[in-house]
Tab-separated table of N, CA, C and O in Angstrom:
chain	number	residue	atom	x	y	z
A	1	UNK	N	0.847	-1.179	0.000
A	1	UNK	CA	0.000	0.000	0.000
A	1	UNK	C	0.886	1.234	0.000
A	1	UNK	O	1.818	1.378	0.791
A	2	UNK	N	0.605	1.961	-0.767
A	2	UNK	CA	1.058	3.875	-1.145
A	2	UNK	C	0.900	4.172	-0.253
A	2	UNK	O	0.336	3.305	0.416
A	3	UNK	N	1.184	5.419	0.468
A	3	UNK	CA	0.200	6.384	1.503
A	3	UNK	C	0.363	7.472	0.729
A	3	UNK	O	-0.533	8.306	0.597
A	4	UNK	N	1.475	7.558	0.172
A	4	UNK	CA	1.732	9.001	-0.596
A	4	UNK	C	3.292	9.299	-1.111
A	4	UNK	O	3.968	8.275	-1.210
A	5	UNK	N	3.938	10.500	-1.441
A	5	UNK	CA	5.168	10.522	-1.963
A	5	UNK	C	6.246	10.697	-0.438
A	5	UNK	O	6.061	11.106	0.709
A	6	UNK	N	6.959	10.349	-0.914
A	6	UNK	CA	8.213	10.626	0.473
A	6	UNK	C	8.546	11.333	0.398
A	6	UNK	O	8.826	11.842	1.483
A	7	UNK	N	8.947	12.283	-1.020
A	7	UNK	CA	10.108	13.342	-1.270
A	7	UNK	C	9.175	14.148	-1.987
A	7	UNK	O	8.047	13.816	-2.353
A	8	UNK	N	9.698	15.133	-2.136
A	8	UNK	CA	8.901	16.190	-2.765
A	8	UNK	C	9.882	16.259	-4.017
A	8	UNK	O	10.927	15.646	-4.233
A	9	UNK	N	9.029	17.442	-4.953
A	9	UNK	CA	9.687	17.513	-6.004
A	9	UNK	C	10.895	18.124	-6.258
A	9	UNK	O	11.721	17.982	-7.160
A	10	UNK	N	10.797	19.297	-4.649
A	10	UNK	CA	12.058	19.938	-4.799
A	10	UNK	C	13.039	19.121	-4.727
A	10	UNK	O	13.922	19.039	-5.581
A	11	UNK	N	12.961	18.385	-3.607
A	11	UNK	CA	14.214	17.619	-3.220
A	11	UNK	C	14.896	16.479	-4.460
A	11	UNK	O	15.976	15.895	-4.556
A	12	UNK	N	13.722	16.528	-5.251
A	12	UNK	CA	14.137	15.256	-6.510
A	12	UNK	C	15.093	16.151	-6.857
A	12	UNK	O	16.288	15.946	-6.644
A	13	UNK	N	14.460	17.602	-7.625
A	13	UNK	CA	15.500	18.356	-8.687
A	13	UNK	C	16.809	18.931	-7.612
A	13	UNK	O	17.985	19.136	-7.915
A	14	UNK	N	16.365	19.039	-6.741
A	14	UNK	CA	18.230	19.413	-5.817
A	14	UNK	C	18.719	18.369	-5.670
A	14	UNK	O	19.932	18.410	-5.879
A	15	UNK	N	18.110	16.796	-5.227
A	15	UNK	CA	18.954	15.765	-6.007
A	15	UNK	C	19.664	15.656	-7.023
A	15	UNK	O	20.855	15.353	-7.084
A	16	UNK	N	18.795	15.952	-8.020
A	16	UNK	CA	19.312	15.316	-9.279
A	16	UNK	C	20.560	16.846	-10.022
A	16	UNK	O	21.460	16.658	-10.840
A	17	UNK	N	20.191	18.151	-9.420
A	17	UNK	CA	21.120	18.869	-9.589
A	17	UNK	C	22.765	18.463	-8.950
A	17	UNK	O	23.848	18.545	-9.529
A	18	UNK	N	22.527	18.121	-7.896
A	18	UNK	CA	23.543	17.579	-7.022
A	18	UNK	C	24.750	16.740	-8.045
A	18	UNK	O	25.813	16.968	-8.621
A	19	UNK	N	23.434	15.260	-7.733
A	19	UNK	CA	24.225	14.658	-9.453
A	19	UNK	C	25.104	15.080	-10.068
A	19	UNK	O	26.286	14.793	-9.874
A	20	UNK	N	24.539	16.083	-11.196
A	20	UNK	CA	25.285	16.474	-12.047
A	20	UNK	C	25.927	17.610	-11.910
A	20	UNK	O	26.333	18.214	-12.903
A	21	UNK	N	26.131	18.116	-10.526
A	21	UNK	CA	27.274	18.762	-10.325
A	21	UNK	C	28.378	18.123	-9.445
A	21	UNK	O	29.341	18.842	-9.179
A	22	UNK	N	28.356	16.954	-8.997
A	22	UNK	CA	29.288	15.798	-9.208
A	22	UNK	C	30.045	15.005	-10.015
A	22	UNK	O	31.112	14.409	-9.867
A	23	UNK	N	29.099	15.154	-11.081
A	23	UNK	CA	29.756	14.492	-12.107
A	23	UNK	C	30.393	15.452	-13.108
A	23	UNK	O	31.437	15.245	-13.728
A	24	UNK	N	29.403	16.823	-13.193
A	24	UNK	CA	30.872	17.615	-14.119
A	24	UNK	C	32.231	17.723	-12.746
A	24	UNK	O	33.405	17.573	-13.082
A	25	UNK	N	31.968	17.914	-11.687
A	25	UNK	CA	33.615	17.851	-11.082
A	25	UNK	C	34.336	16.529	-11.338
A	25	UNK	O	35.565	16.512	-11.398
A	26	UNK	N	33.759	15.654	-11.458
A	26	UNK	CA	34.711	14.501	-11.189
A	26	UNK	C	35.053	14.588	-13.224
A	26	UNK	O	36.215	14.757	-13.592
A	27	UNK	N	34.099	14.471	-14.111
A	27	UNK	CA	34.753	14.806	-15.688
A	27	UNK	C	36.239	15.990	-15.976
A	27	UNK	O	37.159	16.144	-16.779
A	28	UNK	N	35.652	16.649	-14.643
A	28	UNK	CA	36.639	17.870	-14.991
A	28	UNK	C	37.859	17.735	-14.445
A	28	UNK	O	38.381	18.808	-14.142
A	29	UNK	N	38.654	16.503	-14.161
A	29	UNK	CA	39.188	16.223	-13.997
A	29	UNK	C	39.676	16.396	-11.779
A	29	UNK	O	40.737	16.385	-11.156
A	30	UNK	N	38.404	16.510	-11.433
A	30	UNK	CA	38.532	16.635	-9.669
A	30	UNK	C	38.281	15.301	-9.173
A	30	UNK	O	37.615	14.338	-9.551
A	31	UNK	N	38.986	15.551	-8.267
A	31	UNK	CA	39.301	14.304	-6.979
A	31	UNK	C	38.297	14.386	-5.816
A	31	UNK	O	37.809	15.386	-5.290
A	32	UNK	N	38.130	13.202	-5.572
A	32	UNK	CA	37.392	13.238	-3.932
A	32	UNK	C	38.466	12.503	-3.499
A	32	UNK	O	38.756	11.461	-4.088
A	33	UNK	N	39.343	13.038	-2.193
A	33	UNK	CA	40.006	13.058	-1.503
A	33	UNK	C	39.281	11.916	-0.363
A	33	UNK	O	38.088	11.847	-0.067
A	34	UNK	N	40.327	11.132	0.113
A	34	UNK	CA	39.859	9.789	1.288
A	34	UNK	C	40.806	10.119	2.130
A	34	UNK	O	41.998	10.385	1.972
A	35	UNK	N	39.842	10.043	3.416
A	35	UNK	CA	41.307	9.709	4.410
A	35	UNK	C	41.220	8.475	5.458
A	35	UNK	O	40.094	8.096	5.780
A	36	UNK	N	42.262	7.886	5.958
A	36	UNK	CA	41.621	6.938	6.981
A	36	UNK	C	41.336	7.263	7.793
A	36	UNK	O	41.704	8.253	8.426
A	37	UNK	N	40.677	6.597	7.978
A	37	UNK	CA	39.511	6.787	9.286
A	37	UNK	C	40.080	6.048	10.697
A	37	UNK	O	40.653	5.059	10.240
A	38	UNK	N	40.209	6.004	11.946
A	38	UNK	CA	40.441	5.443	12.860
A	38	UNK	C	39.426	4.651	13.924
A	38	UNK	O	38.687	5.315	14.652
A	39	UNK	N	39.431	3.657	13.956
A	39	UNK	CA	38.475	3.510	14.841
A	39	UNK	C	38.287	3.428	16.271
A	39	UNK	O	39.224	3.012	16.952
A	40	UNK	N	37.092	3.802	16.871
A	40	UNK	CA	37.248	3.975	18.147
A	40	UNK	C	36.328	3.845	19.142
A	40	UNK	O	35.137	4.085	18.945
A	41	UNK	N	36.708	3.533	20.064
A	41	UNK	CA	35.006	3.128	20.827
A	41	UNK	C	34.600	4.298	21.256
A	41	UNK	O	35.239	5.296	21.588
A	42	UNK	N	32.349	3.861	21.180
A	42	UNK	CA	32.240	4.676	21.281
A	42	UNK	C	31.257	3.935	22.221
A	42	UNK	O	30.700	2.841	22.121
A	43	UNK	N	31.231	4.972	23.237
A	43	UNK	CA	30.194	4.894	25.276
A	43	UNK	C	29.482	6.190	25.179
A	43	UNK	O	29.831	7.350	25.397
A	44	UNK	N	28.114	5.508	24.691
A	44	UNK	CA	27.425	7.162	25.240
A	44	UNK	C	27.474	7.965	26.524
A	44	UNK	O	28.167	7.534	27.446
A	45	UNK	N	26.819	9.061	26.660
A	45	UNK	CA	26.939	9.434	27.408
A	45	UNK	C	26.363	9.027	29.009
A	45	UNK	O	26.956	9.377	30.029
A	46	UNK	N	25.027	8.178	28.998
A	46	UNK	CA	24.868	7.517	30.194
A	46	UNK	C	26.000	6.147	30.366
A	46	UNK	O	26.403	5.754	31.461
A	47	UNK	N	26.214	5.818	29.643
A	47	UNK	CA	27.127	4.542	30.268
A	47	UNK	C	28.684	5.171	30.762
A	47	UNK	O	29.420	4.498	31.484
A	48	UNK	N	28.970	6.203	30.392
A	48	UNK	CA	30.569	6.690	30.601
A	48	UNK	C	29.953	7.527	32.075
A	48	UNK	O	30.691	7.347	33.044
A	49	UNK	N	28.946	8.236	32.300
A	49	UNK	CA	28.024	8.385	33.629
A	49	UNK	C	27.752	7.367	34.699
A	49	UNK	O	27.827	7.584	35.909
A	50	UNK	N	27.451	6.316	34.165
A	50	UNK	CA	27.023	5.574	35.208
A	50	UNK	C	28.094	4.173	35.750
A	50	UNK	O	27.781	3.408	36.662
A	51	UNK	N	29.480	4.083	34.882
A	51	UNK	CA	30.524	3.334	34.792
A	51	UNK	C	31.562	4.545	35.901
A	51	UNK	O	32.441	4.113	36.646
A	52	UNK	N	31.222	6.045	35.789
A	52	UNK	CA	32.041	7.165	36.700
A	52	UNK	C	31.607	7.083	38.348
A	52	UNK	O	32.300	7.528	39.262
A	53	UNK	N	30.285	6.404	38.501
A	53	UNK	CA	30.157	5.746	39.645
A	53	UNK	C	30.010	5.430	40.481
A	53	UNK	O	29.353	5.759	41.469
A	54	UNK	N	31.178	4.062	39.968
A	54	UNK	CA	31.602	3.069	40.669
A	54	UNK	C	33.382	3.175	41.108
A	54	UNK	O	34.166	2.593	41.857
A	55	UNK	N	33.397	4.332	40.087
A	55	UNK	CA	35.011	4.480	39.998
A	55	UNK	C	35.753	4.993	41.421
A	55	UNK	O	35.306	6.020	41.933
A	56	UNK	N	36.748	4.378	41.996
A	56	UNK	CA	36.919	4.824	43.086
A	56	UNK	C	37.458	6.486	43.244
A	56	UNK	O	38.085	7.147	42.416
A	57	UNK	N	37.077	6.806	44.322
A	57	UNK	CA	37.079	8.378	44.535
A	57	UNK	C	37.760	9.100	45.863
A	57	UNK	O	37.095	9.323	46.875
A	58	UNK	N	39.337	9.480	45.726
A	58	UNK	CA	40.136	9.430	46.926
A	58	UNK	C	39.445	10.582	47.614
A	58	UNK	O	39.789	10.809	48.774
A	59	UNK	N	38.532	11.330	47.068
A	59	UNK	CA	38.216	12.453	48.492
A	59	UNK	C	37.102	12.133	48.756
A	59	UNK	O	36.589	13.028	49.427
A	60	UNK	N	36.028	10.828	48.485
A	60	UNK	CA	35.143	10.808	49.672
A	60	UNK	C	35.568	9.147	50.594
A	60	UNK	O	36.504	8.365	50.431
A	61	UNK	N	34.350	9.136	51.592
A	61	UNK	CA	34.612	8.410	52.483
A	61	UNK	C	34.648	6.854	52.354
A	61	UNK	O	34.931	6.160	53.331
């Protein structure tokens, strides 16, 4: 079942502009540049909260 469109029309044609202003840079002889990436863990913010604790703590009792 349809319910209706997802995207509108603008977003098609700024899509599809997008496109092809990707592709004349990359014809025109431009680079997309890579870099490595590192990986790393990641602890939201309640678990790096609630792992702080338990952590021992020399100025209380």
């Amino acid at each position: 079942m349809t319910i209706g469109q997802t995207r509108t029309t603008t977003k098609k044609e700024q899509s599809a502009e997008i496109e092809q202003a990707v592709e004349r840079f990359l014809n025109s002889g431009g680079k997309i540049q890579e870099f490595e990436t590192q990986r790393s863990e990641f602890r939201p913010t309640w678990e790096a909260y609630a792992n702080s604790a338990f952590e021992d703590r020399g100025h209380e009792a």
